[in-house]
Amino acid sequence: GDSVTQMEGPVTLSEEAFLTINCTYTATGYPSLFWYVQYPGEGLQLLLKATKADDKGSNKGFEATYRKETTSFHLEKGSVQVSDSAVYFCALRNQAGTALIFGKGTTLSVSS
Amino acid sequence: EAGVVQSPRYKIIEKKQPVAFWCNPISGHNTLYWYLQNLGQGPELLIRYENEEAVDDSQLPKDRFSAERLKGVDSTLKIQPAELGDSAVYLCASSPGTGAQFEAFFGQGTRLTVV
């Protein structure tokens, strides 16, 4: 079945460091891909999305490119801030729209 | 525009007691999800509604869990009786459409503690 695998955390970085969180997926057809962020005590918020191959989603300095050839959707940010500390979830919605599947989440901790 | 509203935010109950969670989705969103999120894990689908119809309840433990979405708007999720292992965050989400391109919008969740 469809699935999402993301890198284990926690990821600990200093402010202004470069961030990469890896995400790969397994799905038939052409799913849409999402990154959600969950701040402490909050629900999940959509960070960015890409709906077709080679699309780049971007928001708040974060970027991810939908790579069908490698079935990946890695999250990147050039310079992280303390306020980026949160849990990040990679997710896919299958082509039929009938399933929204999440990875296990990666905790990011940024120190000043 | 108001987001997805869930209540209560927190609930502590003794095992074997019943508990219910309520969700009000974003207006006009026909798709509604209930997810379970265990500590340190990603959300796992319990049930998905299209309007008032439960179209995917394959992961809902039907011996103790039930859900309803009357009139295709608000939804309630019930556990009876609760067990210690049900302690988790219960998330409700809604989506404006069924296509792959539509994201889900999440409420803040209900944190359940069973003692």
XYZ file of C-alpha atoms in Angstrom:
227
model
C 0.000 0.000 0.000
C 0.893 3.665 -0.072
C 3.381 4.846 2.530
C 5.650 7.712 3.569
C 9.077 7.357 5.138
C 10.900 10.289 6.660
C 14.206 10.563 8.434
C 14.361 9.820 12.108
C 14.899 12.689 14.476
C 15.550 14.605 16.452
C 17.441 17.040 14.278
C 19.376 19.567 16.318
C 20.786 22.655 14.602
C 22.224 26.026 15.464
C 20.465 29.145 14.258
C 21.233 30.016 10.617
C 22.271 26.443 9.774
C 21.024 24.656 6.638
C 18.187 22.190 7.099
C 17.316 19.064 5.150
C 14.657 16.590 6.237
C 14.413 13.607 3.931
C 11.095 12.157 2.811
C 10.437 9.325 0.389
C 7.137 7.798 -0.595
C 5.568 4.728 -2.123
C 2.393 5.203 -4.122
C 0.792 4.207 -7.380
C -0.052 6.825 -9.925
C 0.449 10.492 -9.183
C -0.106 11.468 -5.562
C 0.128 14.985 -4.191
C 2.765 15.611 -1.556
C 2.640 17.815 1.520
C 4.727 19.018 4.417
C 2.884 19.834 7.612
C 4.343 21.453 10.726
C 3.184 20.955 14.302
C 4.263 23.455 16.933
C 4.077 22.400 20.601
C 0.504 22.064 21.777
C -0.911 22.882 18.359
C -2.575 21.012 15.531
C -0.969 20.368 12.175
C -0.565 23.290 9.790
C 0.137 22.976 6.098
C 3.623 24.265 5.345
C 3.811 23.602 1.610
C 2.591 21.262 -1.091
C 3.316 20.013 -4.603
C 0.723 18.369 -6.796
C 2.752 17.073 -9.733
C 6.233 15.922 -10.637
C 8.944 18.616 -10.656
C 6.700 21.078 -8.814
C 8.441 23.024 -6.068
C 6.425 23.982 -3.026
C 7.688 26.883 -0.929
C 6.626 28.857 2.124
C 8.349 30.804 4.920
C 11.771 30.043 3.450
C 11.114 26.293 3.272
C 11.196 24.470 -0.057
C 10.565 20.957 -1.318
C 10.628 19.574 -4.865
C 8.460 16.663 -6.016
C 10.913 14.180 -7.554
C 9.066 11.298 -9.155
C 12.225 9.580 -10.391
C 13.501 9.219 -6.824
C 10.039 9.218 -5.172
C 11.227 11.943 -2.826
C 10.021 15.240 -1.398
C 12.851 16.479 0.819
C 12.285 19.598 2.920
C 15.011 22.270 2.905
C 15.638 25.670 4.429
C 18.752 27.713 3.938
C 18.890 29.367 7.340
C 16.813 28.065 10.229
C 15.566 30.152 13.127
C 14.768 29.234 16.713
C 11.091 29.734 15.863
C 11.315 26.865 13.347
C 11.599 24.379 16.211
C 8.667 22.009 15.714
C 7.727 18.574 14.416
C 7.581 18.241 10.634
C 5.414 15.656 8.885
C 5.645 14.558 5.285
C 2.355 13.346 3.810
C 0.842 12.140 0.562
C -2.662 12.154 -0.792
C -3.197 9.431 -3.354
C -4.287 10.144 -6.894
C -7.894 9.235 -6.177
C -7.906 11.519 -3.168
C -9.164 8.730 -0.962
C -6.167 8.457 1.374
C -4.063 11.036 3.238
C -1.059 9.256 4.717
C 1.558 10.698 7.060
C 5.113 9.874 7.941
C 6.114 9.493 11.580
C 7.387 13.031 11.902
C 10.809 14.597 12.455
C 11.477 16.800 15.445
C 13.600 19.865 14.724
C 15.254 21.748 17.559
C 17.072 24.995 16.753
C 19.245 26.702 19.356
C 20.547 30.261 19.355
C -12.782 32.192 8.033
C -12.934 30.006 11.114
C -10.779 26.924 11.139
C -11.614 23.411 12.263
C -12.881 23.551 15.833
C -12.531 20.654 18.231
C -13.664 20.248 21.796
C -12.698 19.578 24.430
C -8.974 20.364 24.163
C -8.125 18.065 27.036
C -9.964 15.188 28.678
C -8.976 12.957 31.573
C -11.142 9.949 32.318
C -10.898 6.698 34.199
C -10.635 3.477 32.247
C -13.913 1.821 31.323
C -15.665 5.205 31.185
C -17.153 6.590 27.965
C -15.835 9.713 26.255
C -16.899 11.785 23.267
C -15.108 14.295 21.083
C -16.729 16.911 18.900
C -15.564 18.479 15.640
C -16.905 21.369 13.592
C -15.224 21.448 10.171
C -14.616 24.449 7.988
C -17.840 25.591 6.339
C -18.354 23.975 2.957
C -15.826 21.197 3.479
C -17.502 17.930 2.566
C -14.614 15.664 3.554
C -13.987 15.102 7.255
C -11.319 12.956 8.866
C -10.680 11.672 12.356
C -7.048 10.812 13.058
C -5.325 9.261 16.052
C -1.888 10.568 16.979
C 0.148 8.647 19.503
C 3.075 10.349 21.204
C 5.998 10.704 18.840
C 4.080 9.294 15.890
C 2.356 10.602 12.802
C -1.431 10.808 12.530
C -3.194 7.569 11.642
C -6.599 7.593 10.008
C -9.552 6.322 12.007
C -12.416 7.286 9.717
C -13.151 9.458 6.694
C -16.502 10.979 5.796
C -17.758 12.315 2.508
C -20.736 14.406 3.553
C -22.626 12.220 6.021
C -21.342 8.908 4.649
C -18.458 7.070 6.315
C -16.525 6.006 3.222
C -13.464 4.597 4.993
C -13.767 3.208 8.515
C -11.500 0.216 8.025
C -9.095 1.389 10.775
C -11.763 2.231 13.335
C -11.867 -0.302 16.205
C -15.581 -0.841 16.008
C -15.874 -2.832 19.197
C -15.361 0.344 21.236
C -15.197 3.287 18.843
C -18.084 4.868 16.999
C -18.512 8.030 14.980
C -21.275 9.970 13.361
C -21.633 12.997 11.143
C -25.206 14.099 11.183
C -26.345 16.336 8.329
C -22.862 16.181 6.879
C -21.466 18.956 9.064
C -20.410 18.410 12.692
C -19.032 15.083 13.783
C -18.607 13.229 17.045
C -16.224 10.414 17.883
C -17.031 8.213 20.853
C -15.098 5.625 22.811
C -16.957 3.239 25.101
C -15.417 1.888 27.206
C -12.050 3.657 27.179
C -8.861 1.695 27.789
C -5.468 2.875 29.006
C -4.049 2.430 25.508
C -6.513 4.960 24.102
C -4.507 7.797 25.638
C -3.496 9.891 22.629
C -4.384 13.019 20.679
C -7.477 12.781 18.508
C -7.323 15.069 15.507
C -10.141 16.177 13.273
C -9.482 17.538 9.811
C -11.559 18.694 6.873
C -10.899 19.151 3.194
C -12.700 21.159 0.513
C -12.595 18.400 -2.070
C -11.771 14.805 -2.790
C -9.054 15.326 -5.376
C -5.403 14.609 -4.663
C -4.520 18.298 -4.782
C -6.641 19.281 -1.796
C -4.910 19.589 1.533
C -6.524 18.837 4.861
C -7.035 21.513 7.497
C -6.583 20.336 11.069
C -8.094 21.311 14.374
C -5.970 21.657 17.489
C -6.871 18.179 18.650
C -8.234 16.642 21.835
C -5.654 15.181 24.172
C -7.172 12.189 25.945
C -5.628 10.731 29.078
C -7.097 7.494 30.406
C -6.093 6.698 33.993
